[in-house]
PDB file of N, CA and C in Angstrom:
ATOM      1  N   MET G   1      17.356  -7.822 -14.724  1.00  0.00           N
ATOM      2  CA  MET G   1      15.992  -8.255 -14.483  1.00  0.00           C
ATOM      3  C   MET G   1      15.785  -9.711 -14.884  1.00  0.00           C
ATOM      4  N   THR G   2      16.829 -10.366 -15.326  1.00  0.00           N
ATOM      5  CA  THR G   2      16.677 -11.770 -15.666  1.00  0.00           C
ATOM      6  C   THR G   2      16.476 -12.577 -14.401  1.00  0.00           C
ATOM      7  N   GLY G   3      15.708 -13.632 -14.502  1.00  0.00           N
ATOM      8  CA  GLY G   3      15.413 -14.459 -13.344  1.00  0.00           C
ATOM      9  C   GLY G   3      14.302 -13.897 -12.471  1.00  0.00           C
ATOM     10  N   MET G   4      13.753 -12.761 -12.865  1.00  0.00           N
ATOM     11  CA  MET G   4      12.697 -12.114 -12.092  1.00  0.00           C
ATOM     12  C   MET G   4      11.344 -12.649 -12.550  1.00  0.00           C
ATOM     13  N   ARG G   5      10.421 -12.770 -11.638  1.00  0.00           N
ATOM     14  CA  ARG G   5       9.073 -13.221 -11.992  1.00  0.00           C
ATOM     15  C   ARG G   5       8.396 -12.192 -12.893  1.00  0.00           C
ATOM     16  N   PRO G   6       7.508 -12.663 -13.783  1.00  0.00           N
ATOM     17  CA  PRO G   6       6.871 -11.743 -14.742  1.00  0.00           C
ATOM     18  C   PRO G   6       6.136 -10.565 -14.093  1.00  0.00           C
ATOM     19  N   LEU G   7       5.418 -10.806 -13.002  1.00  0.00           N
ATOM     20  CA  LEU G   7       4.688  -9.714 -12.350  1.00  0.00           C
ATOM     21  C   LEU G   7       5.663  -8.664 -11.825  1.00  0.00           C
ATOM     22  N   ARG G   8       6.706  -9.092 -11.172  1.00  0.00           N
ATOM     23  CA  ARG G   8       7.701  -8.159 -10.625  1.00  0.00           C
ATOM     24  C   ARG G   8       8.391  -7.394 -11.760  1.00  0.00           C
ATOM     25  N   ARG G   9       8.749  -8.096 -12.819  1.00  0.00           N
ATOM     26  CA  ARG G   9       9.393  -7.455 -13.970  1.00  0.00           C
ATOM     27  C   ARG G   9       8.470  -6.404 -14.583  1.00  0.00           C
ATOM     28  N   SER G  10       7.190  -6.748 -14.726  1.00  0.00           N
ATOM     29  CA  SER G  10       6.212  -5.815 -15.286  1.00  0.00           C
ATOM     30  C   SER G  10       6.031  -4.606 -14.377  1.00  0.00           C
ATOM     31  N   MET G  11       5.992  -4.843 -13.077  1.00  0.00           N
ATOM     32  CA  MET G  11       5.822  -3.744 -12.125  1.00  0.00           C
ATOM     33  C   MET G  11       7.028  -2.804 -12.175  1.00  0.00           C
ATOM     34  N   PHE G  12       8.243  -3.368 -12.201  1.00  0.00           N
ATOM     35  CA  PHE G  12       9.441  -2.536 -12.308  1.00  0.00           C
ATOM     36  C   PHE G  12       9.428  -1.726 -13.600  1.00  0.00           C
ATOM     37  N   ALA G  13       9.028  -2.354 -14.697  1.00  0.00           N
ATOM     38  CA  ALA G  13       8.984  -1.654 -15.985  1.00  0.00           C
ATOM     39  C   ALA G  13       8.010  -0.478 -15.915  1.00  0.00           C
ATOM     40  N   GLU G  14       6.828  -0.699 -15.346  1.00  0.00           N
ATOM     41  CA  GLU G  14       5.833   0.378 -15.231  1.00  0.00           C
ATOM     42  C   GLU G  14       6.339   1.510 -14.335  1.00  0.00           C
ATOM     43  N   MET G  15       7.019   1.159 -13.264  1.00  0.00           N
ATOM     44  CA  MET G  15       7.539   2.189 -12.360  1.00  0.00           C
ATOM     45  C   MET G  15       8.679   2.970 -13.009  1.00  0.00           C
ATOM     46  N   THR G  16       9.502   2.276 -13.788  1.00  0.00           N
ATOM     47  CA  THR G  16      10.618   2.930 -14.473  1.00  0.00           C
ATOM     48  C   THR G  16      10.089   3.910 -15.519  1.00  0.00           C
ATOM     49  N   VAL G  17       9.086   3.494 -16.285  1.00  0.00           N
ATOM     50  CA  VAL G  17       8.491   4.362 -17.301  1.00  0.00           C
ATOM     51  C   VAL G  17       7.913   5.616 -16.657  1.00  0.00           C
ATOM     52  N   ARG G  18       7.393   5.492 -15.450  1.00  0.00           N
ATOM     53  CA  ARG G  18       6.802   6.630 -14.738  1.00  0.00           C
ATOM     54  C   ARG G  18       7.833   7.410 -13.926  1.00  0.00           C
ATOM     55  N   ASN G  19       9.095   6.999 -14.042  1.00  0.00           N
ATOM     56  CA  ASN G  19      10.209   7.687 -13.399  1.00  0.00           C
ATOM     57  C   ASN G  19      10.086   7.736 -11.870  1.00  0.00           C
ATOM     58  N   LEU G  20       9.573   6.650 -11.276  1.00  0.00           N
ATOM     59  CA  LEU G  20       9.531   6.581  -9.814  1.00  0.00           C
ATOM     60  C   LEU G  20      10.954   6.349  -9.302  1.00  0.00           C
ATOM     61  N   SER G  21      11.258   6.915  -8.170  1.00  0.00           N
ATOM     62  CA  SER G  21      12.611   6.792  -7.628  1.00  0.00           C
ATOM     63  C   SER G  21      12.921   5.332  -7.286  1.00  0.00           C
ATOM     64  N   PRO G  22      14.210   4.972  -7.279  1.00  0.00           N
ATOM     65  CA  PRO G  22      14.582   3.608  -6.897  1.00  0.00           C
ATOM     66  C   PRO G  22      14.064   3.233  -5.501  1.00  0.00           C
ATOM     67  N   ALA G  23      14.052   4.179  -4.570  1.00  0.00           N
ATOM     68  CA  ALA G  23      13.545   3.893  -3.221  1.00  0.00           C
ATOM     69  C   ALA G  23      12.055   3.576  -3.259  1.00  0.00           C
ATOM     70  N   THR G  24      11.292   4.328  -4.043  1.00  0.00           N
ATOM     71  CA  THR G  24       9.858   4.064  -4.171  1.00  0.00           C
ATOM     72  C   THR G  24       9.644   2.712  -4.836  1.00  0.00           C
ATOM     73  N   GLN G  25      10.423   2.397  -5.842  1.00  0.00           N
ATOM     74  CA  GLN G  25      10.294   1.108  -6.517  1.00  0.00           C
ATOM     75  C   GLN G  25      10.543  -0.039  -5.543  1.00  0.00           C
ATOM     76  N   ARG G  26      11.607   0.075  -4.765  1.00  0.00           N
ATOM     77  CA  ARG G  26      11.910  -0.981  -3.778  1.00  0.00           C
ATOM     78  C   ARG G  26      10.780  -1.098  -2.758  1.00  0.00           C
ATOM     79  N   SER G  27      10.277   0.038  -2.300  1.00  0.00           N
ATOM     80  CA  SER G  27       9.211   0.045  -1.304  1.00  0.00           C
ATOM     81  C   SER G  27       7.944  -0.615  -1.854  1.00  0.00           C
ATOM     82  N   HIS G  28       7.566  -0.259  -3.072  1.00  0.00           N
ATOM     83  CA  HIS G  28       6.362  -0.838  -3.682  1.00  0.00           C
ATOM     84  C   HIS G  28       6.508  -2.354  -3.866  1.00  0.00           C
ATOM     85  N   VAL G  29       7.650  -2.785  -4.392  1.00  0.00           N
ATOM     86  CA  VAL G  29       7.857  -4.212  -4.624  1.00  0.00           C
ATOM     87  C   VAL G  29       7.879  -4.968  -3.304  1.00  0.00           C
ATOM     88  N   HIS G  30       8.485  -4.383  -2.288  1.00  0.00           N
ATOM     89  CA  HIS G  30       8.522  -5.025  -0.961  1.00  0.00           C
ATOM     90  C   HIS G  30       7.096  -5.177  -0.401  1.00  0.00           C
ATOM     91  N   ALA G  31       6.289  -4.131  -0.517  1.00  0.00           N
ATOM     92  CA  ALA G  31       4.920  -4.179   0.004  1.00  0.00           C
ATOM     93  C   ALA G  31       4.089  -5.217  -0.735  1.00  0.00           C
ATOM     94  N   VAL G  32       4.215  -5.287  -2.046  1.00  0.00           N
ATOM     95  CA  VAL G  32       3.449  -6.256  -2.834  1.00  0.00           C
ATOM     96  C   VAL G  32       3.910  -7.677  -2.516  1.00  0.00           C
ATOM     97  N   ALA G  33       5.221  -7.877  -2.349  1.00  0.00           N
ATOM     98  CA  ALA G  33       5.733  -9.202  -1.985  1.00  0.00           C
ATOM     99  C   ALA G  33       5.210  -9.624  -0.616  1.00  0.00           C
ATOM    100  N   LYS G  34       5.177  -8.684   0.318  1.00  0.00           N
ATOM    101  CA  LYS G  34       4.676  -8.971   1.665  1.00  0.00           C
ATOM    102  C   LYS G  34       3.188  -9.351   1.603  1.00  0.00           C
ATOM    103  N   PHE G  35       2.437  -8.669   0.762  1.00  0.00           N
ATOM    104  CA  PHE G  35       1.020  -8.952   0.549  1.00  0.00           C
ATOM    105  C   PHE G  35       0.846 -10.388   0.040  1.00  0.00           C
ATOM    106  N   GLY G  36       1.613 -10.768  -0.971  1.00  0.00           N
ATOM    107  CA  GLY G  36       1.528 -12.120  -1.520  1.00  0.00           C
ATOM    108  C   GLY G  36       1.938 -13.186  -0.519  1.00  0.00           C
ATOM    109  N   ARG G  37       3.014 -12.915   0.234  1.00  0.00           N
ATOM    110  CA  ARG G  37       3.468 -13.887   1.248  1.00  0.00           C
ATOM    111  C   ARG G  37       2.436 -14.060   2.350  1.00  0.00           C
ATOM    112  N   PHE G  38       1.822 -12.955   2.777  1.00  0.00           N
ATOM    113  CA  PHE G  38       0.835 -13.014   3.853  1.00  0.00           C
ATOM    114  C   PHE G  38      -0.317 -13.939   3.474  1.00  0.00           C
ATOM    115  N   LEU G  39      -0.760 -13.865   2.218  1.00  0.00           N
ATOM    116  CA  LEU G  39      -1.909 -14.661   1.789  1.00  0.00           C
ATOM    117  C   LEU G  39      -1.509 -15.955   1.083  1.00  0.00           C
ATOM    118  N   GLY G  40      -0.224 -16.150   0.854  1.00  0.00           N
ATOM    119  CA  GLY G  40       0.261 -17.410   0.300  1.00  0.00           C
ATOM    120  C   GLY G  40      -0.059 -17.634  -1.166  1.00  0.00           C
ATOM    121  N   ARG G  41      -0.330 -16.560  -1.898  1.00  0.00           N
ATOM    122  CA  ARG G  41      -0.624 -16.679  -3.331  1.00  0.00           C
ATOM    123  C   ARG G  41      -0.019 -15.484  -4.058  1.00  0.00           C
ATOM    124  N   SER G  42       0.087 -15.619  -5.366  1.00  0.00           N
ATOM    125  CA  SER G  42       0.571 -14.504  -6.172  1.00  0.00           C
ATOM    126  C   SER G  42      -0.415 -13.350  -6.081  1.00  0.00           C
ATOM    127  N   PRO G  43       0.069 -12.122  -5.969  1.00  0.00           N
ATOM    128  CA  PRO G  43      -0.840 -10.967  -5.911  1.00  0.00           C
ATOM    129  C   PRO G  43      -1.788 -10.880  -7.108  1.00  0.00           C
ATOM    130  N   GLU G  44      -1.398 -11.463  -8.236  1.00  0.00           N
ATOM    131  CA  GLU G  44      -2.278 -11.468  -9.413  1.00  0.00           C
ATOM    132  C   GLU G  44      -3.580 -12.215  -9.145  1.00  0.00           C
ATOM    133  N   LYS G  45      -3.528 -13.174  -8.229  1.00  0.00           N
ATOM    134  CA  LYS G  45      -4.681 -14.028  -7.954  1.00  0.00           C
ATOM    135  C   LYS G  45      -5.485 -13.579  -6.737  1.00  0.00           C
ATOM    136  N   LEU G  46      -5.137 -12.428  -6.188  1.00  0.00           N
ATOM    137  CA  LEU G  46      -5.809 -11.928  -4.997  1.00  0.00           C
ATOM    138  C   LEU G  46      -6.832 -10.876  -5.379  1.00  0.00           C
ATOM    139  N   ASP G  47      -7.847 -10.722  -4.536  1.00  0.00           N
ATOM    140  CA  ASP G  47      -8.916  -9.780  -4.855  1.00  0.00           C
ATOM    141  C   ASP G  47      -9.109  -8.759  -3.741  1.00  0.00           C
ATOM    142  N   LEU G  48     -10.164  -7.979  -3.852  1.00  0.00           N
ATOM    143  CA  LEU G  48     -10.427  -6.896  -2.892  1.00  0.00           C
ATOM    144  C   LEU G  48     -10.591  -7.420  -1.463  1.00  0.00           C
ATOM    145  N   GLU G  49     -11.211  -8.550  -1.302  1.00  0.00           N
ATOM    146  CA  GLU G  49     -11.392  -9.122   0.040  1.00  0.00           C
ATOM    147  C   GLU G  49     -10.033  -9.504   0.643  1.00  0.00           C
ATOM    148  N   ASP G  50      -9.118  -9.976  -0.176  1.00  0.00           N
ATOM    149  CA  ASP G  50      -7.770 -10.295   0.299  1.00  0.00           C
ATOM    150  C   ASP G  50      -7.028  -9.023   0.717  1.00  0.00           C
ATOM    151  N   VAL G  51      -7.215  -7.959  -0.052  1.00  0.00           N
ATOM    152  CA  VAL G  51      -6.608  -6.668   0.292  1.00  0.00           C
ATOM    153  C   VAL G  51      -7.139  -6.202   1.647  1.00  0.00           C
ATOM    154  N   ARG G  52      -8.450  -6.339   1.848  1.00  0.00           N
ATOM    155  CA  ARG G  52      -9.060  -5.933   3.115  1.00  0.00           C
ATOM    156  C   ARG G  52      -8.482  -6.740   4.282  1.00  0.00           C
ATOM    157  N   ALA G  53      -8.359  -8.051   4.120  1.00  0.00           N
ATOM    158  CA  ALA G  53      -7.804  -8.905   5.179  1.00  0.00           C
ATOM    159  C   ALA G  53      -6.362  -8.500   5.501  1.00  0.00           C
ATOM    160  N   PHE G  54      -5.594  -8.188   4.480  1.00  0.00           N
ATOM    161  CA  PHE G  54      -4.206  -7.761   4.657  1.00  0.00           C
ATOM    162  C   PHE G  54      -4.139  -6.443   5.426  1.00  0.00           C
ATOM    163  N   ARG G  55      -4.996  -5.496   5.063  1.00  0.00           N
ATOM    164  CA  ARG G  55      -5.006  -4.196   5.751  1.00  0.00           C
ATOM    165  C   ARG G  55      -5.429  -4.357   7.208  1.00  0.00           C
ATOM    166  N   VAL G  56      -6.434  -5.193   7.461  1.00  0.00           N
ATOM    167  CA  VAL G  56      -6.883  -5.434   8.841  1.00  0.00           C
ATOM    168  C   VAL G  56      -5.732  -6.020   9.655  1.00  0.00           C
ATOM    169  N   HIS G  57      -5.027  -6.974   9.079  1.00  0.00           N
ATOM    170  CA  HIS G  57      -3.883  -7.578   9.764  1.00  0.00           C
ATOM    171  C   HIS G  57      -2.819  -6.522  10.078  1.00  0.00           C
ATOM    172  N   PHE G  58      -2.523  -5.665   9.100  1.00  0.00           N
ATOM    173  CA  PHE G  58      -1.519  -4.627   9.297  1.00  0.00           C
ATOM    174  C   PHE G  58      -1.922  -3.661  10.404  1.00  0.00           C
ATOM    175  N   VAL G  59      -3.153  -3.214  10.378  1.00  0.00           N
ATOM    176  CA  VAL G  59      -3.611  -2.253  11.395  1.00  0.00           C
ATOM    177  C   VAL G  59      -3.574  -2.905  12.773  1.00  0.00           C
ATOM    178  N   ALA G  60      -4.019  -4.160  12.867  1.00  0.00           N
ATOM    179  CA  ALA G  60      -4.021  -4.869  14.152  1.00  0.00           C
ATOM    180  C   ALA G  60      -2.609  -5.096  14.676  1.00  0.00           C
ATOM    181  N   SER G  61      -1.636  -5.191  13.782  1.00  0.00           N
ATOM    182  CA  SER G  61      -0.254  -5.423  14.216  1.00  0.00           C
ATOM    183  C   SER G  61       0.432  -4.140  14.672  1.00  0.00           C
ATOM    184  N   GLY G  62      -0.257  -2.999  14.536  1.00  0.00           N
ATOM    185  CA  GLY G  62       0.291  -1.737  15.012  1.00  0.00           C
ATOM    186  C   GLY G  62       1.223  -1.061  14.013  1.00  0.00           C
ATOM    187  N   ILE G  63       1.027  -1.325  12.743  1.00  0.00           N
ATOM    188  CA  ILE G  63       1.866  -0.708  11.705  1.00  0.00           C
ATOM    189  C   ILE G  63       1.774   0.815  11.796  1.00  0.00           C
ATOM    190  N   SER G  64       2.841   1.477  11.464  1.00  0.00           N
ATOM    191  CA  SER G  64       2.837   2.944  11.516  1.00  0.00           C
ATOM    192  C   SER G  64       1.982   3.507  10.383  1.00  0.00           C
ATOM    193  N   TRP G  65       1.505   4.712  10.581  1.00  0.00           N
ATOM    194  CA  TRP G  65       0.675   5.371   9.576  1.00  0.00           C
ATOM    195  C   TRP G  65       1.417   5.504   8.244  1.00  0.00           C
ATOM    196  N   PRO G  66       2.673   5.985   8.210  1.00  0.00           N
ATOM    197  CA  PRO G  66       3.371   6.097   6.927  1.00  0.00           C
ATOM    198  C   PRO G  66       3.550   4.745   6.214  1.00  0.00           C
ATOM    199  N   ALA G  67       3.824   3.693   6.966  1.00  0.00           N
ATOM    200  CA  ALA G  67       3.992   2.369   6.358  1.00  0.00           C
ATOM    201  C   ALA G  67       2.679   1.876   5.757  1.00  0.00           C
ATOM    202  N   LEU G  68       1.574   2.090   6.453  1.00  0.00           N
ATOM    203  CA  LEU G  68       0.264   1.676   5.935  1.00  0.00           C
ATOM    204  C   LEU G  68      -0.074   2.464   4.681  1.00  0.00           C
ATOM    205  N   LYS G  69       0.188   3.756   4.708  1.00  0.00           N
ATOM    206  CA  LYS G  69      -0.090   4.608   3.549  1.00  0.00           C
ATOM    207  C   LYS G  69       0.741   4.155   2.345  1.00  0.00           C
ATOM    208  N   GLY G  70       2.006   3.834   2.563  1.00  0.00           N
ATOM    209  CA  GLY G  70       2.869   3.364   1.484  1.00  0.00           C
ATOM    210  C   GLY G  70       2.424   2.027   0.922  1.00  0.00           C
ATOM    211  N   THR G  71       1.943   1.152   1.793  1.00  0.00           N
ATOM    212  CA  THR G  71       1.452  -0.148   1.349  1.00  0.00           C
ATOM    213  C   THR G  71       0.206   0.013   0.486  1.00  0.00           C
ATOM    214  N   VAL G  72      -0.700   0.871   0.900  1.00  0.00           N
ATOM    215  CA  VAL G  72      -1.911   1.114   0.109  1.00  0.00           C
ATOM    216  C   VAL G  72      -1.532   1.718  -1.240  1.00  0.00           C
ATOM    217  N   ARG G  73      -0.568   2.642  -1.254  1.00  0.00           N
ATOM    218  CA  ARG G  73      -0.104   3.230  -2.510  1.00  0.00           C
ATOM    219  C   ARG G  73       0.459   2.158  -3.437  1.00  0.00           C
ATOM    220  N   ALA G  74       1.222   1.228  -2.874  1.00  0.00           N
ATOM    221  CA  ALA G  74       1.805   0.139  -3.672  1.00  0.00           C
ATOM    222  C   ALA G  74       0.709  -0.751  -4.259  1.00  0.00           C
ATOM    223  N   LEU G  75      -0.319  -1.044  -3.466  1.00  0.00           N
ATOM    224  CA  LEU G  75      -1.421  -1.874  -3.959  1.00  0.00           C
ATOM    225  C   LEU G  75      -2.224  -1.136  -5.027  1.00  0.00           C
ATOM    226  N   HIS G  76      -2.388   0.170  -4.879  1.00  0.00           N
ATOM    227  CA  HIS G  76      -3.047   0.972  -5.918  1.00  0.00           C
ATOM    228  C   HIS G  76      -2.260   0.877  -7.223  1.00  0.00           C
ATOM    229  N   PHE G  77      -0.941   0.983  -7.119  1.00  0.00           N
ATOM    230  CA  PHE G  77      -0.100   0.910  -8.314  1.00  0.00           C
ATOM    231  C   PHE G  77      -0.197  -0.480  -8.937  1.00  0.00           C
ATOM    232  N   LEU G  78      -0.096  -1.508  -8.115  1.00  0.00           N
ATOM    233  CA  LEU G  78      -0.147  -2.881  -8.608  1.00  0.00           C
ATOM    234  C   LEU G  78      -1.423  -3.127  -9.412  1.00  0.00           C
ATOM    235  N   TYR G  79      -2.566  -2.832  -8.793  1.00  0.00           N
ATOM    236  CA  TYR G  79      -3.834  -3.145  -9.456  1.00  0.00           C
ATOM    237  C   TYR G  79      -4.200  -2.139 -10.541  1.00  0.00           C
ATOM    238  N   GLY G  80      -3.958  -0.874 -10.316  1.00  0.00           N
ATOM    239  CA  GLY G  80      -4.365   0.133 -11.282  1.00  0.00           C
ATOM    240  C   GLY G  80      -3.466   0.239 -12.490  1.00  0.00           C
ATOM    241  N   VAL G  81      -2.159   0.079 -12.294  1.00  0.00           N
ATOM    242  CA  VAL G  81      -1.206   0.280 -13.383  1.00  0.00           C
ATOM    243  C   VAL G  81      -0.693  -1.054 -13.921  1.00  0.00           C
ATOM    244  N   THR G  82      -0.069  -1.837 -13.048  1.00  0.00           N
ATOM    245  CA  THR G  82       0.575  -3.069 -13.506  1.00  0.00           C
ATOM    246  C   THR G  82      -0.435  -4.094 -14.008  1.00  0.00           C
ATOM    247  N   LEU G  83      -1.490  -4.332 -13.231  1.00  0.00           N
ATOM    248  CA  LEU G  83      -2.483  -5.350 -13.621  1.00  0.00           C
ATOM    249  C   LEU G  83      -3.652  -4.767 -14.421  1.00  0.00           C
ATOM    250  N   ARG G  84      -3.647  -3.448 -14.610  1.00  0.00           N
ATOM    251  CA  ARG G  84      -4.663  -2.758 -15.425  1.00  0.00           C
ATOM    252  C   ARG G  84      -6.092  -3.114 -15.002  1.00  0.00           C
ATOM    253  N   GLN G  85      -6.342  -2.961 -13.708  1.00  0.00           N
ATOM    254  CA  GLN G  85      -7.688  -3.144 -13.156  1.00  0.00           C
ATOM    255  C   GLN G  85      -8.093  -1.818 -12.514  1.00  0.00           C
ATOM    256  N   PRO G  86      -8.437  -0.816 -13.324  1.00  0.00           N
ATOM    257  CA  PRO G  86      -8.637   0.543 -12.809  1.00  0.00           C
ATOM    258  C   PRO G  86      -9.775   0.687 -11.803  1.00  0.00           C
ATOM    259  N   ASP G  87     -10.717  -0.232 -11.787  1.00  0.00           N
ATOM    260  CA  ASP G  87     -11.826  -0.121 -10.839  1.00  0.00           C
ATOM    261  C   ASP G  87     -11.424  -0.555  -9.432  1.00  0.00           C
ATOM    262  N   LEU G  88     -10.420  -1.406  -9.322  1.00  0.00           N
ATOM    263  CA  LEU G  88     -10.044  -1.933  -8.006  1.00  0.00           C
ATOM    264  C   LEU G  88      -9.361  -0.902  -7.101  1.00  0.00           C
ATOM    265  N   PRO G  89      -8.379  -0.133  -7.566  1.00  0.00           N
ATOM    266  CA  PRO G  89      -7.720   0.818  -6.653  1.00  0.00           C
ATOM    267  C   PRO G  89      -8.673   1.813  -6.016  1.00  0.00           C
ATOM    268  N   GLU G  90      -9.669   2.263  -6.750  1.00  0.00           N
ATOM    269  CA  GLU G  90     -10.595   3.230  -6.143  1.00  0.00           C
ATOM    270  C   GLU G  90     -11.458   2.593  -5.060  1.00  0.00           C
ATOM    271  N   ARG G  91     -11.442   1.263  -4.979  1.00  0.00           N
ATOM    272  CA  ARG G  91     -12.190   0.568  -3.921  1.00  0.00           C
ATOM    273  C   ARG G  91     -11.288   0.186  -2.748  1.00  0.00           C
ATOM    274  N   ILE G  92      -9.998   0.517  -2.833  1.00  0.00           N
ATOM    275  CA  ILE G  92      -9.062   0.289  -1.722  1.00  0.00           C
ATOM    276  C   ILE G  92      -8.883   1.635  -1.028  1.00  0.00           C
ATOM    277  N   PRO G  93      -9.561   1.829   0.095  1.00  0.00           N
ATOM    278  CA  PRO G  93      -9.500   3.150   0.739  1.00  0.00           C
ATOM    279  C   PRO G  93      -8.189   3.382   1.469  1.00  0.00           C
ATOM    280  N   TYR G  94      -7.813   4.635   1.506  1.00  0.00           N
ATOM    281  CA  TYR G  94      -6.691   5.042   2.351  1.00  0.00           C
ATOM    282  C   TYR G  94      -7.221   5.154   3.767  1.00  0.00           C
ATOM    283  N   ALA G  95      -6.412   4.761   4.722  1.00  0.00           N
ATOM    284  CA  ALA G  95      -6.791   4.926   6.122  1.00  0.00           C
ATOM    285  C   ALA G  95      -6.555   6.376   6.516  1.00  0.00           C
ATOM    286  N   HIS G  96      -7.261   6.824   7.488  1.00  0.00           N
ATOM    287  CA  HIS G  96      -7.080   8.186   7.987  1.00  0.00           C
ATOM    288  C   HIS G  96      -6.223   8.136   9.244  1.00  0.00           C
ATOM    289  N   ALA G  97      -5.236   8.980   9.296  1.00  0.00           N
ATOM    290  CA  ALA G  97      -4.373   9.060  10.480  1.00  0.00           C
ATOM    291  C   ALA G  97      -5.185   9.609  11.639  1.00  0.00           C
ATOM    292  N   SER G  98      -4.943   9.056  12.807  1.00  0.00           N
ATOM    293  CA  SER G  98      -5.645   9.592  13.969  1.00  0.00           C
ATOM    294  C   SER G  98      -5.113  10.989  14.254  1.00  0.00           C
ATOM    295  N   GLN G  99      -6.014  11.870  14.591  1.00  0.00           N
ATOM    296  CA  GLN G  99      -5.618  13.246  14.851  1.00  0.00           C
ATOM    297  C   GLN G  99      -5.959  13.602  16.286  1.00  0.00           C
ATOM    298  N   LYS G 100      -5.023  14.269  16.910  1.00  0.00           N
ATOM    299  CA  LYS G 100      -5.258  14.720  18.273  1.00  0.00           C
ATOM    300  C   LYS G 100      -5.671  16.177  18.222  1.00  0.00           C
ATOM    301  N   LEU G 101      -6.651  16.514  19.009  1.00  0.00           N
ATOM    302  CA  LEU G 101      -7.072  17.904  19.083  1.00  0.00           C
ATOM    303  C   LEU G 101      -6.043  18.711  19.855  1.00  0.00           C
ATOM    304  N   PRO G 102      -5.808  19.923  19.434  1.00  0.00           N
ATOM    305  CA  PRO G 102      -4.842  20.750  20.170  1.00  0.00           C
ATOM    306  C   PRO G 102      -5.382  21.103  21.547  1.00  0.00           C
ATOM    307  N   GLU G 103      -4.460  21.324  22.469  1.00  0.00           N
ATOM    308  CA  GLU G 103      -4.877  21.746  23.807  1.00  0.00           C
ATOM    309  C   GLU G 103      -5.493  23.126  23.724  1.00  0.00           C
ATOM    310  N   HIS G 104      -6.459  23.357  24.575  1.00  0.00           N
ATOM    311  CA  HIS G 104      -7.062  24.690  24.637  1.00  0.00           C
ATOM    312  C   HIS G 104      -6.034  25.610  25.288  1.00  0.00           C
ATOM    313  N   PRO G 105      -5.780  26.790  24.711  1.00  0.00           N
ATOM    314  CA  PRO G 105      -4.739  27.688  25.260  1.00  0.00           C
ATOM    315  C   PRO G 105      -4.957  28.045  26.728  1.00  0.00           C
ATOM    316  N   ALA G 106      -6.195  28.206  27.155  1.00  0.00           N
ATOM    317  CA  ALA G 106      -6.451  28.602  28.542  1.00  0.00           C
ATOM    318  C   ALA G 106      -6.089  27.482  29.506  1.00  0.00           C
ATOM    319  N   GLN G 107      -6.145  26.232  29.075  1.00  0.00           N
ATOM    320  CA  GLN G 107      -5.827  25.126  29.932  1.00  0.00           C
ATOM    321  C   GLN G 107      -4.314  25.037  30.187  1.00  0.00           C
ATOM    322  N   SER G 108      -3.526  25.538  29.270  1.00  0.00           N
ATOM    323  CA  SER G 108      -2.080  25.416  29.416  1.00  0.00           C
ATOM    324  C   SER G 108      -1.470  26.597  30.180  1.00  0.00           C
ATOM    325  N   LEU G 109      -2.243  27.622  30.473  1.00  0.00           N
ATOM    326  CA  LEU G 109      -1.729  28.778  31.209  1.00  0.00           C
ATOM    327  C   LEU G 109      -1.861  28.551  32.711  1.00  0.00           C
ATOM    328  N   ASP G 110      -0.897  29.024  33.430  1.00  0.00           N
ATOM    329  CA  ASP G 110      -0.958  28.937  34.893  1.00  0.00           C
ATOM    330  C   ASP G 110      -1.606  30.212  35.359  1.00  0.00           C
ATOM    331  N   CYS G 111      -2.877  30.127  35.727  1.00  0.00           N
ATOM    332  CA  CYS G 111      -3.666  31.320  36.095  1.00  0.00           C
ATOM    333  C   CYS G 111      -3.683  31.537  37.601  1.00  0.00           C
ATOM    334  N   ALA G 112      -2.754  31.057  38.329  1.00  0.00           N
ATOM    335  CA  ALA G 112      -2.778  31.192  39.785  1.00  0.00           C
ATOM    336  C   ALA G 112      -2.192  32.474  40.267  1.00  0.00           C
TER     337      ALA G 112
END
């Protein structure tokens, strides 16, 4: 962990203490890094409006539902655990996956 930025080191430490899998740790750090790069500032200096802009950009770019959900989870962890801002994660809503209604059974039968 030497040579790592303090925020990243702190985030890894918090994830390790909580026994998150290495894959989850990589995913969370990747999402937070992408968030910071998108806005051109350290995630520590970003606020709820920046999170909203990032989510809007992601949705407009056609991101998959699982990727968006994972990104929101990473931001919840960053702000709620690593940066100890417990009020912020509850203000970052999860998106709802679009749901298709099932076909009506009578429509799928060949009644001829």
